[in-house]
CSV table of C-alpha atoms and ligand atoms in Angstrom, one decimal:
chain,number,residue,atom,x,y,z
A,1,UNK,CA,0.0,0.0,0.0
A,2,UNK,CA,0.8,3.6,-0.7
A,3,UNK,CA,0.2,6.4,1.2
A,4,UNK,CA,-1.1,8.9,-0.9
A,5,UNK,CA,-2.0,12.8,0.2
A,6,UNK,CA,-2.9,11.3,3.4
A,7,UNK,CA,-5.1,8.3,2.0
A,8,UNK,CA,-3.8,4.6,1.9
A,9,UNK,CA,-4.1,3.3,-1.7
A,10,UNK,CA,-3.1,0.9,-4.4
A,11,UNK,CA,-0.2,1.8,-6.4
A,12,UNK,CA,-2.3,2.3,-9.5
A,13,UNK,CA,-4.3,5.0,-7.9
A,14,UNK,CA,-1.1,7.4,-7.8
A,15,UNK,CA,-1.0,9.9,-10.2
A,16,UNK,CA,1.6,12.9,-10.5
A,17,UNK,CA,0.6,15.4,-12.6
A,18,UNK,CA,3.4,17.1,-14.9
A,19,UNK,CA,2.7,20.6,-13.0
A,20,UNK,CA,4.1,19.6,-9.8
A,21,UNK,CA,6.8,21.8,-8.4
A,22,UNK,CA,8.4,18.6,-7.1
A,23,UNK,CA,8.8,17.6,-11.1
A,24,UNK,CA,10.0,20.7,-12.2
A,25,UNK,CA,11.7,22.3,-9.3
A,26,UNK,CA,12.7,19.6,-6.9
A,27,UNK,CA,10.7,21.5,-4.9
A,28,UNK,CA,10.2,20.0,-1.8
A,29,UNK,CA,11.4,17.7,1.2
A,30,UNK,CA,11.9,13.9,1.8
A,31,UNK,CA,12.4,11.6,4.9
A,32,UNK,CA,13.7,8.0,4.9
A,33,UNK,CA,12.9,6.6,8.0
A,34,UNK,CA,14.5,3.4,9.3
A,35,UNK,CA,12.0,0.3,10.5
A,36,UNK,CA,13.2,-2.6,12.2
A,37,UNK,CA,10.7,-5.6,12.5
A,38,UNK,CA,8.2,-3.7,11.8
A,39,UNK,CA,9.2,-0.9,13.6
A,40,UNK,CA,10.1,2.4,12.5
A,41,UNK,CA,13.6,3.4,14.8
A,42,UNK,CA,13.8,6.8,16.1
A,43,UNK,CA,10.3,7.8,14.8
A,44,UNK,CA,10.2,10.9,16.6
A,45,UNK,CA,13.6,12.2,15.7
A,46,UNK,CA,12.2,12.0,11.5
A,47,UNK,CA,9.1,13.6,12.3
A,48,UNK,CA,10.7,16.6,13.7
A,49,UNK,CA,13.5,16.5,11.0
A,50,UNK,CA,10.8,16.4,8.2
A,51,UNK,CA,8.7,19.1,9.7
A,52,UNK,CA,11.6,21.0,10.2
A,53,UNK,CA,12.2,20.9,6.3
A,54,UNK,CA,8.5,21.9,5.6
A,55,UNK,CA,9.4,24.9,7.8
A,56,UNK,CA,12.6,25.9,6.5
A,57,UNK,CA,11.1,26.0,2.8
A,58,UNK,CA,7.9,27.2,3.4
A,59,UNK,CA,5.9,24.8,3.1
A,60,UNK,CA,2.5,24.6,4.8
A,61,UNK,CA,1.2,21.0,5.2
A,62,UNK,CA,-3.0,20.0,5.5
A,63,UNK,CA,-2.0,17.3,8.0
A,64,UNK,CA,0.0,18.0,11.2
A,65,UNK,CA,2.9,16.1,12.9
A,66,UNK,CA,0.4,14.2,15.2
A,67,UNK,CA,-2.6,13.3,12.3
A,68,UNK,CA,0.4,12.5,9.7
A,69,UNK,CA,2.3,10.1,12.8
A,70,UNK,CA,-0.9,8.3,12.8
A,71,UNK,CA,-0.7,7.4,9.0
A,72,UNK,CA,2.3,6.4,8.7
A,73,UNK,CA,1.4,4.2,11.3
A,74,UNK,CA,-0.9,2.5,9.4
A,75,UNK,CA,1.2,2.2,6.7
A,76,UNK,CA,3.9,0.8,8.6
A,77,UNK,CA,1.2,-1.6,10.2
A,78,UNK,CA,0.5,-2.9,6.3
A,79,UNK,CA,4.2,-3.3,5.8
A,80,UNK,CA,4.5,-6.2,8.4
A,81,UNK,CA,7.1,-7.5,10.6
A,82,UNK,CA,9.5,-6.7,8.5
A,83,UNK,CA,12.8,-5.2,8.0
A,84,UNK,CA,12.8,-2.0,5.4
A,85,UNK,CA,12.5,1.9,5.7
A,86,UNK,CA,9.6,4.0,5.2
A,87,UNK,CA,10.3,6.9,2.2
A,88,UNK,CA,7.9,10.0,2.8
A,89,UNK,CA,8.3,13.2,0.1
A,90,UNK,CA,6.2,16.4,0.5
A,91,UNK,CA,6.1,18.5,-3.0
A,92,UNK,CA,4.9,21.9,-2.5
A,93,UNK,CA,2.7,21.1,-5.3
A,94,UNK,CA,0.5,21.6,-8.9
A,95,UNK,CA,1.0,25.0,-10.0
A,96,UNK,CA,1.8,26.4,-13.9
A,97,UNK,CA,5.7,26.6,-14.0
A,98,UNK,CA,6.7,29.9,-13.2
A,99,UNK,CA,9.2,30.8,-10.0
A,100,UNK,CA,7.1,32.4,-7.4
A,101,UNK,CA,4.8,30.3,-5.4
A,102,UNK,CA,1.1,30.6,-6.0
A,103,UNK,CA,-0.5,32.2,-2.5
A,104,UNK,CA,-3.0,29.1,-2.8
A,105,UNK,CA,-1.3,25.5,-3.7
A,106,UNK,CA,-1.9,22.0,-2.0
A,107,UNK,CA,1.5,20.1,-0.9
A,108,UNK,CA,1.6,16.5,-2.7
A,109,UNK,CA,2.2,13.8,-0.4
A,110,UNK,CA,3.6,10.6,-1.0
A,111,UNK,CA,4.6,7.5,1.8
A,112,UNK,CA,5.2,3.7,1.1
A,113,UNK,CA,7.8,1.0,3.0
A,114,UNK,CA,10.0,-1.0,1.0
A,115,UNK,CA,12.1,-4.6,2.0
A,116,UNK,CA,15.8,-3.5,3.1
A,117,UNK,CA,18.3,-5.0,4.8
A,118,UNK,CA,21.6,-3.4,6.1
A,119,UNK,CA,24.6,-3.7,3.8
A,120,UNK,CA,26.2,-6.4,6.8
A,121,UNK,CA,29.3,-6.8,4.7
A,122,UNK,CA,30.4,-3.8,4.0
A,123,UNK,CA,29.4,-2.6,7.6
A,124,UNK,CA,31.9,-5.9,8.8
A,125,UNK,CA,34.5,-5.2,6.4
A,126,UNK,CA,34.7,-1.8,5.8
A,127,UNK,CA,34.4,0.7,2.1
A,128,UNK,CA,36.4,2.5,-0.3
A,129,UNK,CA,35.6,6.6,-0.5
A,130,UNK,CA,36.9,8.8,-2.5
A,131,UNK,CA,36.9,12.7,-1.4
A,132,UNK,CA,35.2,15.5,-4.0
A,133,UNK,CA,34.5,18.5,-4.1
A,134,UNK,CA,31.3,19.7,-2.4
A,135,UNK,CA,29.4,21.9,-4.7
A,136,UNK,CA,26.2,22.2,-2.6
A,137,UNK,CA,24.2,25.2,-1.5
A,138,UNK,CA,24.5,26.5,1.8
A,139,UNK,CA,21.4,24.9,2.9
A,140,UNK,CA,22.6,21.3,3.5
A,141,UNK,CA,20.7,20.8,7.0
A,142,UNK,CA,17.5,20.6,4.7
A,143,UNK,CA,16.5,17.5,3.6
A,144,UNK,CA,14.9,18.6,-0.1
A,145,UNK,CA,14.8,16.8,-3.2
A,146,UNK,CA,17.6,18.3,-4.7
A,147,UNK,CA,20.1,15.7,-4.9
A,148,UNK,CA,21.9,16.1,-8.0
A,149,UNK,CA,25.3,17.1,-6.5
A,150,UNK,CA,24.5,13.8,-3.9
A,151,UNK,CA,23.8,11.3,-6.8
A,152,UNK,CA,26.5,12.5,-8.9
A,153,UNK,CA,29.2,12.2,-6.1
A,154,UNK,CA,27.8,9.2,-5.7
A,155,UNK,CA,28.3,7.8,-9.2
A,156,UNK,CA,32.0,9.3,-9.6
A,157,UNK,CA,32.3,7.0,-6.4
A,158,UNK,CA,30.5,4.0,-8.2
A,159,UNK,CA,32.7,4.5,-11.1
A,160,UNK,CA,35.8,5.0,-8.9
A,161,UNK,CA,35.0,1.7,-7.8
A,162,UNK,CA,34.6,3.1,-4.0
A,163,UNK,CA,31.1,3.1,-2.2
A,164,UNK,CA,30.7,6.2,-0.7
A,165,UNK,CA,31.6,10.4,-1.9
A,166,UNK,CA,32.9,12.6,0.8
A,167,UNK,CA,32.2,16.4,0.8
A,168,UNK,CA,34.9,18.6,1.0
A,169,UNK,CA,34.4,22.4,1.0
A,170,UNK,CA,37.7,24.9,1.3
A,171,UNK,CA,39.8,21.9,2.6
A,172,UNK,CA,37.0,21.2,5.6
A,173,UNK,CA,35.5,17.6,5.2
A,174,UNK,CA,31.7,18.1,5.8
A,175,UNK,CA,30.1,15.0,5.2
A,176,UNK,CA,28.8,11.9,2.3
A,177,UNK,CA,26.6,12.1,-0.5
A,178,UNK,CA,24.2,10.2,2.0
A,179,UNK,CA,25.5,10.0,5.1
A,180,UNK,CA,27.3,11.7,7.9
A,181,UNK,CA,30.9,11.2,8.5
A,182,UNK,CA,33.2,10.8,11.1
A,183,UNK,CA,36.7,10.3,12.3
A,184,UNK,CA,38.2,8.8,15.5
A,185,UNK,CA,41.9,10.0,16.4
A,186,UNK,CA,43.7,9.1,19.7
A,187,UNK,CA,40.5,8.0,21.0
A,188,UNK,CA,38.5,10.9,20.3
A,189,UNK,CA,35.3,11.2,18.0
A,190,UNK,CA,35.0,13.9,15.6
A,191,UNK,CA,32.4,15.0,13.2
A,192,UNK,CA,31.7,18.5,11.4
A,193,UNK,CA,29.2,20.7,13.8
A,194,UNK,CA,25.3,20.4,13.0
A,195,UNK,CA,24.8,23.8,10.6
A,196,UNK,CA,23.8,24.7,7.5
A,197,UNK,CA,26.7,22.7,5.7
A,198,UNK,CA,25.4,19.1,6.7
A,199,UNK,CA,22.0,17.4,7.1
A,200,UNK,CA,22.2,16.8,10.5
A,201,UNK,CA,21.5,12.9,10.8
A,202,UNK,CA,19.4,10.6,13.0
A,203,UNK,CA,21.9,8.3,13.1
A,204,UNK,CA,24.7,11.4,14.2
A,205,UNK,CA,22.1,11.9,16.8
A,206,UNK,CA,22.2,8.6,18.4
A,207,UNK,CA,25.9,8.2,18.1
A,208,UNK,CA,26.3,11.4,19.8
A,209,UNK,CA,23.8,9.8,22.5
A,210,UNK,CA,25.9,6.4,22.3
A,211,UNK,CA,29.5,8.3,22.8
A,212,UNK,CA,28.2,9.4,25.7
A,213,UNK,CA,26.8,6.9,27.4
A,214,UNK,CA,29.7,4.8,26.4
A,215,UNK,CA,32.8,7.5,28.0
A,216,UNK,CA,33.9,8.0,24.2
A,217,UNK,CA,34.5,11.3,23.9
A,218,UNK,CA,33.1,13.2,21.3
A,219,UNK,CA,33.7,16.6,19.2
A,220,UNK,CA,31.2,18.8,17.0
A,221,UNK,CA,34.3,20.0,15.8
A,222,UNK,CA,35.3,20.8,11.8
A,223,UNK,CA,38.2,19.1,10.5
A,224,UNK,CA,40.5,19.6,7.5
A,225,UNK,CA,40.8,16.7,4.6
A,226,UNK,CA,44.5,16.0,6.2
A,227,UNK,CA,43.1,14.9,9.7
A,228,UNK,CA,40.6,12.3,7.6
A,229,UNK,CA,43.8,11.1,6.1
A,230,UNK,CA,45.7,10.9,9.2
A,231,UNK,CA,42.9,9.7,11.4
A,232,UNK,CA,42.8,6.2,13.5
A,233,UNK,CA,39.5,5.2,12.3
A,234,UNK,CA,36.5,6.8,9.6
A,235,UNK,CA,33.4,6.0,9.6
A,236,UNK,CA,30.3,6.5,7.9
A,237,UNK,CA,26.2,7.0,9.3
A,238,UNK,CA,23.1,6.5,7.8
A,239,UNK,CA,19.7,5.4,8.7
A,240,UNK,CA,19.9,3.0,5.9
A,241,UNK,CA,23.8,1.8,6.1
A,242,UNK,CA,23.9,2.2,10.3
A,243,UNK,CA,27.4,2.8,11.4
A,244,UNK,CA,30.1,1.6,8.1
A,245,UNK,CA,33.8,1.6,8.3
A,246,UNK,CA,35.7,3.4,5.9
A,247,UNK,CA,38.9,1.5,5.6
A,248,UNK,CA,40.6,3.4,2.3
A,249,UNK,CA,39.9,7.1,1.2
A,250,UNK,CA,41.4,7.9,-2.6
A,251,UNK,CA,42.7,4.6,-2.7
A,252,UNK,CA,44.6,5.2,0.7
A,253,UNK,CA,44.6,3.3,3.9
A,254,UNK,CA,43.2,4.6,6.6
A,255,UNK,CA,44.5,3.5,9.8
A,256,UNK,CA,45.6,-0.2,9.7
A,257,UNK,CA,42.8,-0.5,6.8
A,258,UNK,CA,40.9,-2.6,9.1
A,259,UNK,CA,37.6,-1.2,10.9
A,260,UNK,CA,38.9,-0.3,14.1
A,261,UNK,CA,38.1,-0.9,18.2
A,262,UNK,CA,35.7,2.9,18.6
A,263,UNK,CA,34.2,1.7,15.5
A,264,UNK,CA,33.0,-2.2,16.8
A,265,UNK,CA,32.0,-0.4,19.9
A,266,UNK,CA,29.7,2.1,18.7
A,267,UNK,CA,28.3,-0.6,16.5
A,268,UNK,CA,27.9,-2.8,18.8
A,269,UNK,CA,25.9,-0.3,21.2
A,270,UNK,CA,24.0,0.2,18.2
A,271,UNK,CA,23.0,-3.0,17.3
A,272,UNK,CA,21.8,-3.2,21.2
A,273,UNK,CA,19.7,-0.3,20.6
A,274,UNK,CA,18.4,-1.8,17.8
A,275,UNK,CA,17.4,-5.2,19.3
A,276,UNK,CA,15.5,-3.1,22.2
A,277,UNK,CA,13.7,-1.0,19.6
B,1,LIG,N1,23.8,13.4,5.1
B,1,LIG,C1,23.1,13.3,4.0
B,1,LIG,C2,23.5,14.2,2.9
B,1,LIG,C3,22.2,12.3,3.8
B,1,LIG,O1,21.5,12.2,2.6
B,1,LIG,C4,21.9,11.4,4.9
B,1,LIG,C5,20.9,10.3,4.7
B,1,LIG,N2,19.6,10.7,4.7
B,1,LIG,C6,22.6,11.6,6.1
B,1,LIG,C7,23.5,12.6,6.2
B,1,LIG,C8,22.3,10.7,7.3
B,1,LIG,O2,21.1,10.9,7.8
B,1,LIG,P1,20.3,9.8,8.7
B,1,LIG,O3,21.2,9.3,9.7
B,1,LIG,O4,19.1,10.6,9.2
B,1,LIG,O5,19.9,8.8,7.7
């Protein structure tokens, strides 16, 4: 089932029309939320997040945070007992193509679950990166549906042969094309602060949390594409790839090119958090 401008319905019953802003535009915001057993992890945290991204690009939603929790619900109910995530995307909506919003438009909603499993190799064994430039606005902590500068970091990586792009902007590592980024040295955890140059993940969130509960300490703190080189341990977070080593960056080692002790730990704490979910 589909979740459809707030209605559950048969995938047939969808229809976008060519005048949506989303189309034309990319104007609007998306969440991927995680679910685990049939359980959607850190629901809250993605229901704040996404209304967060409504708010920051103006758009005004029929359905609040509490009504729109309870759909998803349902849908999530539908999915089963299942592992997957749940996609949600809010277009601002039909309108002729022109620039400036109309005063009157209805947002375009659109919510379904899909299978997934966690890439459990590559989080055991580690990935290849490769650094690039980041081109992005300056308004990365918004979760739209412009992702051309993500997808096509994300294919130089593919054809690099490496599995993940990392942002660099003016020599300061930022994050991935889908996925936050961080680097362990003497024992400390580092990642760039929460502004307007990363999306500030769910995942960042509870490893922040788990650092802490653990004695691991941990830095909001911007570092410079020399420290990633030189660090003990990188990894990567998503909701969909969890917590994934990065063991070579540019065809470089990092560290002893194996995923390292902080790493297993804050995986393992994560898996526990997982398993209590
Ligand atoms: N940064 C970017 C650019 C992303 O696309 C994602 C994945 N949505 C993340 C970070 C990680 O966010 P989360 O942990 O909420 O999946």
């Amino acid at each position: 089932m589909f979740l459809w401008n707030g209605e559950l319905v048969e995938e047939e019953e969808i229809q976008v029309s060519h005048k949506d802003r989303g189309y034309y535009f990319g104007d609007g915001i998306y969440e991927v939320f995680r679910i685990y057993k049939g359980k959607l992890f850190e629901k809250q945290a993605h229901l704040t997040r996404m209304y967060q991204s409504l708010h920051n690009v103006k758009i005004k939603v029929q359905w609040d945070e509490h009504a729109l929790a309870a759909k998803l619900d349902e849908l999530v109910a539908l999915f089963g007992e299942h592992d997957g995530y749940l996609y949600v995307q809010i277009t601002r909506g039909e309108a002729p193509r022109t620039h400036t919003i109309p005063d009157v438009i209805t947002p375009v909603m659109l919510g379904y679950c899909e299978a997934y499993t966690s890439p459990y190799s590559q989080m055991e064994h580690g990935i290849a990166a490769i650094t690039v430039d980041d081109i992005r606005w300056h308004h990365c902590h918004i979760k739209s549906l412009n992702l051309l500068p993500n997808t096509l970091a994300r294919q130089q990586a593919k054809e690099s042969g490496a599995d993940e792009a990392i942002f660099v902007r003016d020599g300061i590592v930022t994050e991935g094309s889908s996925s936050n980024l961080f680097i362990v040295k003497n024992g400390v955890i580092r990642t760039h602060p929460a502004n307007h140059l990363i999306l500030e993940g769910i995942t960042r969130q509870v490893i922040e949390r788990i650092a802490k509960s653990e004695g691991i300490p941990f830095e909001s703190k911007a570092f410079h594409v020399e420290e990633l080189m030189d660090a003990d341990e990188v990894m990567i977070t998503s909701s969909t790839r969890e917590i994934t080593p990065v063991i070579s960056i540019d065809m470089k080692p990092i560290g002893s090119e194996k995923p390292g002790p902080i790493t297993r730990q804050l995986q393992a704490a994560f898996n526990r958090l997982v398993d209590d979910n």
